[in-house]
Each structure stands twice: as C-alpha cells, then as structure tokens.
C-alpha cells in the first residue's frame, strides 16, 4: 500500500500538498482491496464483518479522496446545490477530503429542477450539495460490493461492467430459438424512484442507517418552497440508483419460485426475467403462466416495497407482435427474431441533428462537424449490435439532406456545384461527405470529416456472464479480459475508420 502515513486515516493532507500530486492508481488499488474483502464477507453472509469493513473503508483517506474525485469529475461537477458551492480548485478539493466525516454531519435539502422527457412530460431531478454528493459517493464505495453480491443474475442497470447491450443480448438468448417462449410481459414500474418505501429501505439496506435516514428525509426546495420527503429516493443522488437496484433485487428468484414446476413429460415453462433498472421483461411459454403466476408474483413483490406496475406501460404481447425494450424493437418475423432500433429512437436522433444544424446556421463548419460527429458516433456505437444496417443507411441519407439544405441556405446566391466543391468531398468510395479544415497549434492543418454510420460494421455483443460479480476476487481476471478485448476492438475500429471517417491530418 506504499507509505503508511500517506493513507493514514484522519491525516489532514496525507503528506501531499496538491491535488495533482495524488497517486491515483495506488488509491484505486487500496480502495479495491477493501471492496474485495467486503464482497467476500457478503458472499459468505458474515454481516458483522461486512459492517466493520465498511466502517474502515469510509474512514480511510484513499476512499475519501476517491469520493471527492468522483463528484469533481462527473457531468454534474458544474451544477451546484442550494448553497451554490462548487469545488474547482486544488485547495478546495484537498479541504473537502478532510471535511468528509460522520461526526456532526447533517445533509442539506436538495434543489429540485425539472428536465424534459421524450414523451413531453417533465422528470424531477434533485441536486444535492457538493459535500452531500461526496458523502454519498464515499458510502457508495462501501455499499457497491454488497449490492453486487446480492444482485439478480439478469439485472443489468446501474451496475459496473454491465450495459444495455447485455440486456439486449439476454433477450435474444431466451427468445431467438424456435422452441423459445412465445409470450412476453413488457413491464414498467410506476415512479420507481419516487415511491420506494423508506421503512423498507432502512430495514433492509446494509449500510449506516443513521446517514441513510438523514438522506432520505432531507427534503427539497422547489423555488422558494420547502417540501418534506416521505417516500422514494431522489433522482440525481449518487446513491439513488444503487438503492433502487437493491430494492428490486430478489424479484427474479421470487418470480421463478412462484411458477409451478412442470409435471412429468410436460413442456418447460420458459419463464425468464430480464431487468434494467425499473424496466423489466418476463417471458413464458403460455399467456396463462404470465396472467396467473408471473404477474401476481411481481405485484406482490413490489407492494411490499411500496411500488406497483404501471398500467399504461405494462402489457402482455406475443413475440410475433413484438415489443420495445431499452430502445430496441424485439419481434419475430416468420419465426426469425430480429432486434432493431425503435422508430421513436430514430426519429429522436433525426430531430436532434436537425435542431443542432439549424441552430448553428452561422457557426464555423468544423464546430458543427465536431458536435454532429459526437452525436452520430455515440448513437451508432450504442446500437451497432442490433440489426441496424438499413437504419444506419437511412440516417446517413437524412443527415445528408439536412446538411445540404444547411449549406445551400448559407450561400443562397451560389450554385449547387460551388456549394458541393466548398463543403463536400469524396473520401474513399464514399461521396458527399461534409468536411472542414482547421489549423491546430503549431501550424498543422487538419481536416475533419463527417462520420458516416453505415461505415461502422455491425458487431454482435458478447454478454457478461450472469454469475460474474464485480469486486469479487474470483472474477478479476474475467473482467480484465473483457476490458482488454474491448480496447482491442476499439483499436480495430480506429484503424478501419481512421483515415476515412474520423479525422484526416495533413
């Protein structure tokens, strides 16, 4: 662990004068070793050992530094709470590490704002103060190893080394075969974050219950008015996704236990549960199994936790009619399962790019390309594991029409040939790609080229093993190998697309 004084609990600065001098690889290793011990104790159900190791972790200097680093590097680092305080300087971050102590700690109320949803509604978002975020991040380091050990095998939301792609691949595994389940419950939990029962959380979440009660009862300010919180966990808190996951953990086992075992020579029930946060899919061989056993089991499980299924968003469908799950449309055509990006997702992307291009009518071309490529590349990599080749081609066509209209509008007194020569070029065998040149520091000229989705090959995702648990010493090499393989594939993509699609340097 290196110099013991450097990581001594309670040391004001740990012998380091500046935030930039901290040895982050060593800090991550120190915290990771404690998390592995907590995970082992939780796997062995030694809950007294778990609590003692959690206390050691939250008091350790490496963990406090890591908590401050997380809240000062994530996307919300420039969004203050009700006190208006941000930690921007090295001195502020070093002082924040010393302030992360339980004694005398009292969280402040949250700042409530509303962000737009895709369906036109508003989603409430509660913003804690920086100190409260750091305290939650600190105790999350101690809670995550336990949450991983108790998680459902086929739960993929808000868990390390798991993703939407894993949930999609699990759907394909349980539905693709000819003798797979034909009936699907596409369910959504109504206002999951806002309705969780506080008493259930305080009785079942293995963490410091005094702090958990303070966070749950902190309340929030909406404008100038204070509101108390009697239910739910705030959306926007660092700890909230893990609390919601642990609330729903055990659902898969509960459903499987409620389904009667088939008698001799009867076909299997084909019951499977796939969950991503509060979105879940349950499959069965017949509709009667879903109606009589699966749905009542889910309702009873949720009722104990103060939750219920959404009547508007939950439905039972046949696989030939299809359903939407996490941005993918899952449906069988003539007995063959196809998973494609949903129409709503495609329309939303085209709407976003149209708004971006129109809003930057007078902006430099390289700035438009930078923002446009970031959106297109992120969307393509998110859905490249689906049957998306035709969708990618359609989006490329729509983007070209938007850019051509944008370029013609910028030069309405010029002809089409002049506009084409000014903005578009041929890269490899692909024509009509928007490009722009810029000068980098040092006088080097660089050409940025429009990202073309259809140039990205479709690549099937390899699902994470259901029994693999992060922080578990038995799966360290497994997750390392998955990271190595991912980096190798990303390197292959850069080599394949580098000279044509990413950036050309002259």
Short mmCIF file of C-alpha atoms in Angstrom, two decimals:
data_model
loop_
_atom_site.label_atom_id
_atom_site.label_comp_id
_atom_site.label_asym_id
_atom_site.label_seq_id
_atom_site.Cartn_x
_atom_site.Cartn_y
_atom_site.Cartn_z
CA UNK A 1 0.00 0.00 0.00
CA UNK A 2 3.05 2.24 -0.05
CA UNK A 3 3.88 4.78 2.61
CA UNK A 4 1.52 4.16 5.58
CA UNK A 5 1.46 7.86 6.51
CA UNK A 6 0.25 8.68 3.03
CA UNK A 7 -3.01 6.78 3.60
CA UNK A 8 -3.37 7.23 7.35
CA UNK A 9 -6.99 7.68 8.43
CA UNK A 10 -7.60 11.22 9.61
CA UNK A 11 -4.36 12.66 8.24
CA UNK A 12 -5.18 16.23 7.13
CA UNK A 13 -3.31 16.14 3.85
CA UNK A 14 -1.64 12.75 3.76
CA UNK A 15 1.75 14.35 3.11
CA UNK A 16 0.53 15.67 -0.27
CA UNK A 17 0.37 19.41 -0.89
CA UNK A 18 -1.53 19.47 -4.19
CA UNK A 19 -4.44 17.55 -5.67
CA UNK A 20 -2.47 16.97 -8.86
CA UNK A 21 0.26 15.14 -6.91
CA UNK A 22 -2.00 12.31 -5.80
CA UNK A 23 -1.11 8.81 -6.99
CA UNK A 24 -4.48 7.65 -8.32
CA UNK A 25 -3.50 4.09 -9.37
CA UNK A 26 -2.33 3.42 -5.82
CA UNK A 27 -5.50 4.95 -4.38
CA UNK A 28 -7.72 2.80 -6.62
CA UNK A 29 -5.81 -0.33 -5.57
CA UNK A 30 -6.13 0.49 -1.88
CA UNK A 31 -9.89 1.01 -2.14
CA UNK A 32 -10.29 -2.02 -4.41
CA UNK A 33 -8.63 -4.32 -1.87
CA UNK A 34 -11.07 -3.26 0.84
CA UNK A 35 -14.01 -3.62 -1.53
CA UNK A 36 -12.89 -7.16 -2.40
CA UNK A 37 -12.84 -8.04 1.31
CA UNK A 38 -16.34 -6.61 1.77
CA UNK A 39 -17.57 -8.61 -1.24
CA UNK A 40 -16.10 -11.82 0.16
CA UNK A 41 -17.70 -11.26 3.57
CA UNK A 42 -21.07 -10.53 1.92
CA UNK A 43 -20.81 -13.69 -0.21
CA UNK A 44 -20.20 -15.69 2.96
CA UNK A 45 -23.07 -13.82 4.70
CA UNK A 46 -20.80 -12.61 7.51
CA UNK A 47 -22.74 -9.38 8.02
CA UNK A 48 -20.86 -8.33 11.15
CA UNK A 49 -17.62 -8.49 9.17
CA UNK A 50 -19.27 -6.53 6.36
CA UNK A 51 -20.25 -3.70 8.72
CA UNK A 52 -16.81 -3.48 10.29
CA UNK A 53 -15.05 -3.42 6.91
CA UNK A 54 -17.49 -0.76 5.66
CA UNK A 55 -16.57 1.44 8.63
CA UNK A 56 -12.88 1.01 7.84
CA UNK A 57 -13.45 1.91 4.21
CA UNK A 58 -15.46 5.10 4.77
CA UNK A 59 -12.88 6.37 7.27
CA UNK A 60 -9.89 5.68 5.04
CA UNK A 61 -8.09 8.52 3.29
CA UNK A 62 -7.95 6.81 -0.15
CA UNK A 63 -11.74 6.33 -0.17
CA UNK A 64 -12.40 9.94 0.81
CA UNK A 65 -10.10 11.16 -1.94
CA UNK A 66 -11.78 8.89 -4.45
CA UNK A 67 -15.22 10.18 -3.43
CA UNK A 68 -14.15 13.80 -3.94
CA UNK A 69 -12.59 12.90 -7.29
CA UNK A 70 -15.84 11.32 -8.48
CA UNK A 71 -18.02 14.34 -7.73
CA UNK A 72 -15.50 16.80 -9.20
CA UNK A 73 -15.05 14.93 -12.50
CA UNK A 74 -18.57 13.71 -13.36
CA UNK A 75 -21.08 15.54 -15.57
CA UNK A 76 -22.67 17.39 -12.65
CA UNK A 77 -19.46 18.96 -11.37
CA UNK A 78 -20.56 22.43 -12.52
CA UNK A 79 -24.10 22.17 -11.11
CA UNK A 80 -24.28 23.46 -7.52
CA UNK A 81 -26.82 22.59 -4.84
CA UNK A 82 -28.84 25.10 -2.82
CA UNK A 83 -25.66 26.53 -1.25
CA UNK A 84 -24.15 27.43 -4.65
CA UNK A 85 -20.77 25.89 -3.72
CA UNK A 86 -18.53 24.15 -6.28
CA UNK A 87 -15.13 22.53 -5.78
CA UNK A 88 -12.98 23.80 -8.63
CA UNK A 89 -9.53 24.45 -7.19
CA UNK A 90 -6.94 22.05 -5.84
CA UNK A 91 -7.15 23.65 -2.40
CA UNK A 92 -10.94 23.25 -2.25
CA UNK A 93 -10.69 19.57 -3.13
CA UNK A 94 -8.00 18.90 -0.51
CA UNK A 95 -10.10 20.67 2.13
CA UNK A 96 -13.18 18.71 1.05
CA UNK A 97 -11.36 15.43 1.74
CA UNK A 98 -10.76 16.49 5.35
CA UNK A 99 -14.42 17.51 5.79
CA UNK A 100 -15.84 14.08 4.91
CA UNK A 101 -16.54 12.93 8.47
CA UNK A 102 -19.63 11.43 10.02
CA UNK A 103 -19.40 13.29 13.33
CA UNK A 104 -21.58 16.39 13.16
CA UNK A 105 -22.65 15.74 9.57
CA UNK A 106 -26.10 16.99 8.57
CA UNK A 107 -27.18 16.93 4.89
CA UNK A 108 -28.77 19.99 3.36
CA UNK A 109 -32.07 19.92 1.43
CA UNK A 110 -31.91 19.19 -2.27
CA UNK A 111 -32.51 21.64 -5.11
CA UNK A 112 -35.38 20.37 -7.29
CA UNK A 113 -35.49 21.10 -11.01
CA UNK A 114 -37.43 19.51 -13.87
CA UNK A 115 -35.95 18.22 -17.12
CA UNK A 116 -37.98 17.35 -20.27
CA UNK A 117 -38.85 13.74 -21.07
CA UNK A 118 -39.21 12.24 -24.54
CA UNK A 119 -42.99 11.89 -24.14
CA UNK A 120 -43.36 15.63 -23.49
CA UNK A 121 -43.58 15.39 -19.70
CA UNK A 122 -41.17 16.58 -17.05
CA UNK A 123 -38.82 14.46 -14.94
CA UNK A 124 -37.99 15.76 -11.44
CA UNK A 125 -34.27 15.95 -10.73
CA UNK A 126 -32.96 16.63 -7.21
CA UNK A 127 -29.49 18.16 -6.91
CA UNK A 128 -27.57 17.68 -3.64
CA UNK A 129 -24.82 19.99 -2.43
CA UNK A 130 -21.21 19.03 -3.22
CA UNK A 131 -20.48 17.88 0.34
CA UNK A 132 -23.58 15.66 0.37
CA UNK A 133 -22.65 14.19 -3.02
CA UNK A 134 -19.17 13.36 -1.77
CA UNK A 135 -20.54 11.73 1.40
CA UNK A 136 -22.92 9.62 -0.69
CA UNK A 137 -20.11 8.68 -3.08
CA UNK A 138 -17.97 7.68 -0.10
CA UNK A 139 -20.61 5.38 1.39
CA UNK A 140 -21.46 4.04 -2.07
CA UNK A 141 -17.90 2.69 -2.26
CA UNK A 142 -18.74 0.58 0.79
CA UNK A 143 -22.23 -0.42 -0.39
CA UNK A 144 -21.45 -1.40 -4.00
CA UNK A 145 -19.60 -4.66 -3.18
CA UNK A 146 -22.60 -5.83 -1.13
CA UNK A 147 -25.07 -4.76 -3.84
CA UNK A 148 -23.11 -6.76 -6.43
CA UNK A 149 -23.19 -9.92 -4.34
CA UNK A 150 -26.95 -9.72 -3.74
CA UNK A 151 -27.92 -8.58 -7.26
CA UNK A 152 -30.15 -10.64 -9.53
CA UNK A 153 -28.21 -12.62 -12.16
CA UNK A 154 -30.06 -10.92 -15.03
CA UNK A 155 -30.18 -7.37 -13.71
CA UNK A 156 -28.13 -5.02 -15.90
CA UNK A 157 -28.98 -1.43 -14.98
CA UNK A 158 -26.66 0.79 -12.89
CA UNK A 159 -24.11 -1.99 -12.37
CA UNK A 160 -20.43 -1.90 -13.19
CA UNK A 161 -19.33 -3.79 -16.31
CA UNK A 162 -22.97 -4.27 -17.38
CA UNK A 163 -24.87 -2.37 -20.02
CA UNK A 164 -27.99 -2.11 -22.17
CA UNK A 165 -26.23 -4.31 -24.72
CA UNK A 166 -26.07 -7.14 -22.17
CA UNK A 167 -29.83 -6.87 -21.56
CA UNK A 168 -30.50 -6.93 -25.32
CA UNK A 169 -28.30 -9.99 -25.77
CA UNK A 170 -30.08 -11.79 -22.93
CA UNK A 171 -33.41 -11.10 -24.68
CA UNK A 172 -32.01 -12.62 -27.84
CA UNK A 173 -30.80 -15.70 -25.96
CA UNK A 174 -34.19 -16.50 -24.37
CA UNK A 175 -36.38 -15.61 -27.37
CA UNK A 176 -34.46 -16.44 -30.55
CA UNK A 177 -34.89 -20.21 -30.76
CA UNK A 178 -37.83 -21.92 -32.42
CA UNK A 179 -38.93 -23.51 -29.13
CA UNK A 180 -38.38 -20.36 -27.05
CA UNK A 181 -41.12 -18.61 -25.09
CA UNK A 182 -43.83 -17.03 -27.23
CA UNK A 183 -45.41 -14.70 -24.66
CA UNK A 184 -43.74 -11.68 -23.10
CA UNK A 185 -44.66 -9.34 -20.25
CA UNK A 186 -43.23 -5.92 -21.09
CA UNK A 187 -43.49 -4.16 -17.73
CA UNK A 188 -42.52 -0.82 -16.25
CA UNK A 189 -42.56 0.13 -12.56
CA UNK A 190 -44.53 3.31 -11.98
CA UNK A 191 -42.47 6.18 -10.48
CA UNK A 192 -39.96 3.72 -9.07
CA UNK A 193 -37.52 6.25 -7.61
CA UNK A 194 -40.30 8.41 -6.12
CA UNK A 195 -42.36 5.69 -4.41
CA UNK A 196 -39.92 3.35 -2.62
CA UNK A 197 -40.94 2.78 0.98
CA UNK A 198 -38.46 4.39 3.39
CA UNK A 199 -39.16 1.89 6.17
CA UNK A 200 -38.27 -0.99 3.86
CA UNK A 201 -35.01 0.70 2.84
CA UNK A 202 -33.99 1.40 6.43
CA UNK A 203 -34.73 -2.20 7.42
CA UNK A 204 -33.01 -3.94 4.51
CA UNK A 205 -30.15 -1.84 3.10
CA UNK A 206 -26.83 -2.92 4.75
CA UNK A 207 -25.24 0.48 5.38
CA UNK A 208 -25.08 3.21 8.03
CA UNK A 209 -28.80 3.57 8.77
CA UNK A 210 -28.39 6.90 10.56
CA UNK A 211 -26.92 8.52 7.47
CA UNK A 212 -29.38 6.77 5.18
CA UNK A 213 -32.31 8.13 7.20
CA UNK A 214 -30.88 11.66 7.03
CA UNK A 215 -30.51 11.47 3.23
CA UNK A 216 -33.99 10.03 2.72
CA UNK A 217 -35.64 12.65 4.98
CA UNK A 218 -33.59 15.67 3.85
CA UNK A 219 -36.41 17.19 1.78
CA UNK A 220 -36.01 19.55 -1.17
CA UNK A 221 -36.54 23.15 -2.24
CA UNK A 222 -38.58 23.81 -5.38
CA UNK A 223 -38.17 27.51 -5.96
CA UNK A 224 -38.57 29.10 -2.53
CA UNK A 225 -40.84 26.40 -1.09
CA UNK A 226 -39.56 23.51 1.05
CA UNK A 227 -41.06 20.03 0.65
CA UNK A 228 -40.54 17.12 3.01
CA UNK A 229 -39.78 13.68 1.57
CA UNK A 230 -41.75 10.76 2.99
CA UNK A 231 -41.19 8.25 0.19
CA UNK A 232 -38.72 7.49 -2.57
CA UNK A 233 -35.08 8.20 -3.28
CA UNK A 234 -34.12 11.44 -5.08
CA UNK A 235 -33.33 11.15 -8.78
CA UNK A 236 -29.98 12.87 -9.14
CA UNK A 237 -28.38 11.49 -5.99
CA UNK A 238 -25.28 9.33 -6.46
CA UNK A 239 -26.60 6.70 -4.07
CA UNK A 240 -30.15 6.52 -5.51
CA UNK A 241 -29.57 4.09 -8.44
CA UNK A 242 -27.93 1.52 -6.16
CA UNK A 243 -30.71 1.85 -3.58
CA UNK A 244 -33.35 1.34 -6.29
CA UNK A 245 -31.46 -1.70 -7.62
CA UNK A 246 -31.20 -3.28 -4.18
CA UNK A 247 -34.91 -2.65 -3.63
CA UNK A 248 -35.73 -4.71 -6.73
CA UNK A 249 -33.08 -7.40 -6.19
CA UNK A 250 -34.71 -10.74 -5.44
CA UNK A 251 -37.51 -10.19 -7.96
CA UNK A 252 -36.16 -12.78 -10.37
CA UNK A 253 -35.91 -15.51 -7.72
CA UNK A 254 -39.36 -14.59 -6.35
CA UNK A 255 -40.98 -14.97 -9.79
CA UNK A 256 -39.24 -18.25 -10.55
CA UNK A 257 -40.33 -19.66 -7.18
CA UNK A 258 -43.97 -18.67 -7.83
CA UNK A 259 -44.15 -20.60 -11.11
CA UNK A 260 -45.17 -24.25 -10.60
CA UNK A 261 -42.67 -26.82 -11.77
CA UNK A 262 -43.85 -28.79 -14.82
CA UNK A 263 -45.03 -32.32 -14.23
CA UNK A 264 -43.51 -35.39 -15.83
CA UNK A 265 -43.24 -35.03 -19.62
CA UNK A 266 -44.82 -31.55 -19.58
CA UNK A 267 -43.01 -28.85 -21.56
CA UNK A 268 -40.88 -26.36 -19.68
CA UNK A 269 -42.42 -23.10 -18.55
CA UNK A 270 -39.74 -20.98 -20.32
CA UNK A 271 -40.04 -18.33 -17.59
CA UNK A 272 -37.20 -15.80 -17.58
CA UNK A 273 -36.88 -12.33 -16.04
CA UNK A 274 -34.65 -9.62 -17.53
CA UNK A 275 -34.39 -6.28 -15.72
CA UNK A 276 -32.67 -2.99 -16.44
CA UNK A 277 -33.32 -0.62 -13.51
CA UNK A 278 -37.14 -0.25 -13.40
CA UNK A 279 -37.74 -1.71 -16.89
CA UNK A 280 -38.29 -5.46 -16.94
CA UNK A 281 -39.27 -8.23 -19.32
CA UNK A 282 -40.68 -11.59 -18.26
CA UNK A 283 -41.17 -14.46 -20.71
CA UNK A 284 -43.31 -17.61 -20.52
CA UNK A 285 -44.46 -20.47 -22.73
CA UNK A 286 -48.16 -19.54 -22.40
CA UNK A 287 -50.13 -16.42 -21.59
CA UNK A 288 -51.83 -18.23 -18.71
CA UNK A 289 -48.49 -18.62 -16.93
CA UNK A 290 -47.96 -14.87 -17.11
CA UNK A 291 -51.52 -13.98 -16.06
CA UNK A 292 -51.89 -16.50 -13.23
CA UNK A 293 -48.39 -16.75 -11.75
CA UNK A 294 -45.81 -14.24 -13.03
CA UNK A 295 -47.83 -11.01 -12.84
CA UNK A 296 -49.31 -11.73 -9.36
CA UNK A 297 -45.82 -12.60 -8.06
CA UNK A 298 -44.39 -9.32 -9.40
CA UNK A 299 -47.27 -7.29 -7.94
CA UNK A 300 -46.87 -8.90 -4.50
CA UNK A 301 -43.09 -8.36 -4.55
CA UNK A 302 -43.46 -4.69 -5.45
CA UNK A 303 -46.30 -3.99 -3.00
CA UNK A 304 -44.09 -4.90 -0.05
CA UNK A 305 -41.67 -2.16 -1.17
CA UNK A 306 -44.33 0.47 -1.83
CA UNK A 307 -44.20 0.05 -5.63
CA UNK A 308 -46.60 -1.02 -8.36
CA UNK A 309 -46.64 -1.79 -12.07
CA UNK A 310 -47.57 0.96 -14.49
CA UNK A 311 -50.90 0.10 -16.12
CA UNK A 312 -50.19 2.32 -19.13
CA UNK A 313 -46.73 0.98 -19.91
CA UNK A 314 -47.15 -2.69 -18.95
CA UNK A 315 -48.58 -5.18 -21.43
CA UNK A 316 -48.55 -8.86 -22.37
CA UNK A 317 -47.72 -9.43 -26.04
CA UNK A 318 -46.96 -12.30 -28.39
CA UNK A 319 -43.44 -12.34 -29.76
CA UNK A 320 -44.81 -12.18 -33.33
CA UNK A 321 -46.37 -8.80 -32.47
CA UNK A 322 -43.16 -7.56 -30.89
CA UNK A 323 -42.36 -5.09 -28.12
CA UNK A 324 -39.92 -2.27 -27.39
CA UNK A 325 -37.24 -2.76 -24.74
CA UNK A 326 -34.46 -0.28 -23.98
CA UNK A 327 -34.51 1.35 -27.39
CA UNK A 328 -34.78 -1.91 -29.36
CA UNK A 329 -37.81 -3.38 -31.08
CA UNK A 330 -37.87 -7.15 -30.43
CA UNK A 331 -40.04 -9.16 -32.81
CA UNK A 332 -40.15 -12.42 -34.75
CA UNK A 333 -40.69 -12.35 -38.49
CA UNK A 334 -41.57 -15.77 -39.90
CA UNK A 335 -40.02 -17.45 -36.87
CA UNK A 336 -36.79 -15.40 -37.01
CA UNK A 337 -36.08 -12.95 -34.18
CA UNK A 338 -34.91 -9.50 -35.26
CA UNK A 339 -33.89 -6.74 -32.86
CA UNK A 340 -33.80 -3.29 -34.43
CA UNK A 341 -33.57 0.29 -33.14
CA UNK A 342 -37.06 1.60 -32.42
CA UNK A 343 -38.70 4.13 -34.71
CA UNK A 344 -39.02 6.54 -31.78
CA UNK A 345 -35.25 6.43 -31.22
CA UNK A 346 -34.52 7.03 -34.91
CA UNK A 347 -36.97 9.95 -35.07
CA UNK A 348 -35.49 11.42 -31.89
CA UNK A 349 -31.96 11.27 -33.33
CA UNK A 350 -33.01 12.92 -36.61
CA UNK A 351 -34.85 15.60 -34.65
CA UNK A 352 -31.75 16.27 -32.52
CA UNK A 353 -29.45 16.58 -35.53
CA UNK A 354 -31.92 18.83 -37.35
CA UNK A 355 -32.12 21.12 -34.30
CA UNK A 356 -28.32 21.18 -33.98
CA UNK A 357 -27.74 22.02 -37.66
CA UNK A 358 -30.42 24.71 -37.78
CA UNK A 359 -29.20 26.31 -34.56
CA UNK A 360 -25.64 26.62 -35.96
CA UNK A 361 -26.56 28.43 -39.18
CA UNK A 362 -23.65 30.89 -38.93
CA UNK A 363 -21.21 28.70 -36.99
CA UNK A 364 -17.92 27.51 -38.44
CA UNK A 365 -18.23 24.21 -40.25
CA UNK A 366 -15.63 22.45 -38.09
CA UNK A 367 -17.61 23.27 -34.94
CA UNK A 368 -20.81 21.89 -36.46
CA UNK A 369 -18.99 18.73 -37.55
CA UNK A 370 -17.44 18.21 -34.12
CA UNK A 371 -20.81 18.28 -32.35
CA UNK A 372 -22.61 16.33 -35.07
CA UNK A 373 -19.98 13.56 -35.16
CA UNK A 374 -20.11 13.18 -31.40
CA UNK A 375 -23.89 12.59 -31.50
CA UNK A 376 -23.80 10.25 -34.51
CA UNK A 377 -20.85 8.20 -33.29
CA UNK A 378 -22.35 7.72 -29.82
CA UNK A 379 -25.71 6.62 -31.25
CA UNK A 380 -24.11 4.23 -33.75
CA UNK A 381 -21.92 2.55 -31.13
CA UNK A 382 -24.91 2.17 -28.81
CA UNK A 383 -26.97 0.26 -31.40
CA UNK A 384 -24.34 -1.37 -33.61
CA UNK A 385 -25.02 -4.78 -32.02
CA UNK A 386 -28.61 -4.79 -33.35
CA UNK A 387 -29.92 -5.44 -36.87
CA UNK A 388 -29.20 -1.84 -37.79
CA UNK A 389 -27.53 -1.71 -41.22
CA UNK A 390 -30.60 -0.37 -43.04
CA UNK A 391 -31.33 2.05 -40.20
CA UNK A 392 -27.77 3.39 -40.38
CA UNK A 393 -28.09 3.92 -44.12
CA UNK A 394 -31.43 5.70 -43.70
CA UNK A 395 -29.96 8.03 -41.04
CA UNK A 396 -26.96 8.82 -43.27
CA UNK A 397 -29.36 9.83 -46.02
CA UNK A 398 -31.39 12.06 -43.66
CA UNK A 399 -28.24 13.71 -42.31
CA UNK A 400 -27.01 14.44 -45.85
CA UNK A 401 -30.30 16.13 -46.74
CA UNK A 402 -30.12 18.25 -43.58
CA UNK A 403 -26.51 19.28 -44.28
CA UNK A 404 -27.17 20.00 -47.96
CA UNK A 405 -30.10 22.26 -47.04
CA UNK A 406 -27.91 23.95 -44.41
CA UNK A 407 -25.07 24.57 -46.87
CA UNK A 408 -27.37 25.90 -49.63
CA UNK A 409 -29.04 28.23 -47.17
CA UNK A 410 -25.67 29.66 -46.10
CA UNK A 411 -24.90 30.56 -49.74
CA UNK A 412 -28.24 31.17 -51.40
CA UNK A 413 -26.55 33.21 -54.14
CA UNK A 414 -24.25 30.36 -55.20
CA UNK A 415 -24.90 27.39 -57.46
CA UNK A 416 -25.08 23.73 -56.43
CA UNK A 417 -21.67 22.90 -57.94
CA UNK A 418 -19.98 25.68 -56.00
CA UNK A 419 -21.62 24.56 -52.73
CA UNK A 420 -20.61 20.93 -53.36
CA UNK A 421 -16.99 21.90 -54.04
CA UNK A 422 -16.93 24.18 -50.98
CA UNK A 423 -18.37 21.79 -48.37
CA UNK A 424 -18.47 18.21 -49.65
CA UNK A 425 -15.82 15.80 -50.84
CA UNK A 426 -15.21 12.17 -51.72
CA UNK A 427 -13.47 10.04 -49.10
CA UNK A 428 -12.54 6.60 -50.40
CA UNK A 429 -15.57 5.28 -52.26
CA UNK A 430 -17.98 7.49 -50.36
CA UNK A 431 -19.15 10.73 -51.94
CA UNK A 432 -20.89 13.76 -50.47
CA UNK A 433 -19.24 13.83 -47.05
CA UNK A 434 -19.13 17.19 -45.31
CA UNK A 435 -15.60 18.20 -44.36
CA UNK A 436 -13.77 21.22 -42.97
CA UNK A 437 -10.16 22.19 -42.42
CA UNK A 438 -8.76 23.78 -39.31
CA UNK A 439 -5.32 24.80 -38.14
CA UNK A 440 -4.06 23.14 -34.99
CA UNK A 441 -1.49 24.69 -32.63
CA UNK A 442 1.90 24.58 -34.31
CA UNK A 443 0.52 25.34 -37.75
CA UNK A 444 -0.55 21.78 -38.54
CA UNK A 445 -3.55 21.56 -40.87
CA UNK A 446 -6.30 19.07 -40.04
CA UNK A 447 -9.42 18.01 -41.94
CA UNK A 448 -12.50 16.86 -40.03
CA UNK A 449 -14.82 14.57 -41.99
CA UNK A 450 -18.46 13.79 -41.32
CA UNK A 451 -18.97 10.46 -39.53
CA UNK A 452 -20.93 8.04 -41.69
CA UNK A 453 -22.92 5.47 -39.69
CA UNK A 454 -23.10 2.86 -42.43
CA UNK A 455 -19.30 2.63 -42.45
CA UNK A 456 -19.42 1.14 -38.94
CA UNK A 457 -19.70 -2.66 -39.16
CA UNK A 458 -22.39 -4.46 -37.17
CA UNK A 459 -20.76 -6.35 -34.31
CA UNK A 460 -22.61 -8.73 -32.00
CA UNK A 461 -22.17 -8.07 -28.31
CA UNK A 462 -20.81 -10.80 -26.04
CA UNK A 463 -22.96 -10.84 -22.92
CA UNK A 464 -21.37 -10.71 -19.49
CA UNK A 465 -21.60 -13.94 -17.51
CA UNK A 466 -24.64 -13.91 -15.21
CA UNK A 467 -22.67 -15.23 -12.23
CA UNK A 468 -19.79 -12.76 -12.63
CA UNK A 469 -19.72 -10.18 -9.83
CA UNK A 470 -17.64 -7.03 -9.84
CA UNK A 471 -15.36 -6.60 -6.77
CA UNK A 472 -15.30 -10.41 -6.40
CA UNK A 473 -11.70 -11.66 -6.46
CA UNK A 474 -12.79 -14.77 -8.37
CA UNK A 475 -13.75 -12.69 -11.43
CA UNK A 476 -10.93 -10.15 -11.51
CA UNK A 477 -9.22 -11.77 -14.49
CA UNK A 478 -12.53 -12.25 -16.29
CA UNK A 479 -13.34 -8.53 -16.21
CA UNK A 480 -9.75 -7.64 -17.13
CA UNK A 481 -10.03 -9.86 -20.20
CA UNK A 482 -13.32 -8.22 -21.19
CA UNK A 483 -11.68 -4.78 -20.92
CA UNK A 484 -8.69 -5.94 -22.99
CA UNK A 485 -10.99 -7.31 -25.67
CA UNK A 486 -13.00 -4.09 -25.75
CA UNK A 487 -9.85 -1.97 -26.15
CA UNK A 488 -8.66 -4.29 -28.94
CA UNK A 489 -11.96 -3.94 -30.82
CA UNK A 490 -11.92 -0.15 -30.38
CA UNK A 491 -8.38 -0.11 -31.79
CA UNK A 492 -9.57 -2.12 -34.80
CA UNK A 493 -12.38 0.38 -35.38
CA UNK A 494 -9.95 3.30 -35.25
CA UNK A 495 -7.67 1.60 -37.77
CA UNK A 496 -10.58 0.81 -40.08
CA UNK A 497 -12.24 4.22 -39.89
CA UNK A 498 -9.29 6.44 -39.04
CA UNK A 499 -8.18 7.73 -42.41
CA UNK A 500 -11.69 7.95 -43.87
CA UNK A 501 -14.18 8.75 -41.16
CA UNK A 502 -12.63 10.16 -38.00
CA UNK A 503 -10.06 12.85 -38.70
CA UNK A 504 -7.59 13.34 -41.56
CA UNK A 505 -4.28 15.02 -40.73
CA UNK A 506 -2.04 16.52 -43.41
#
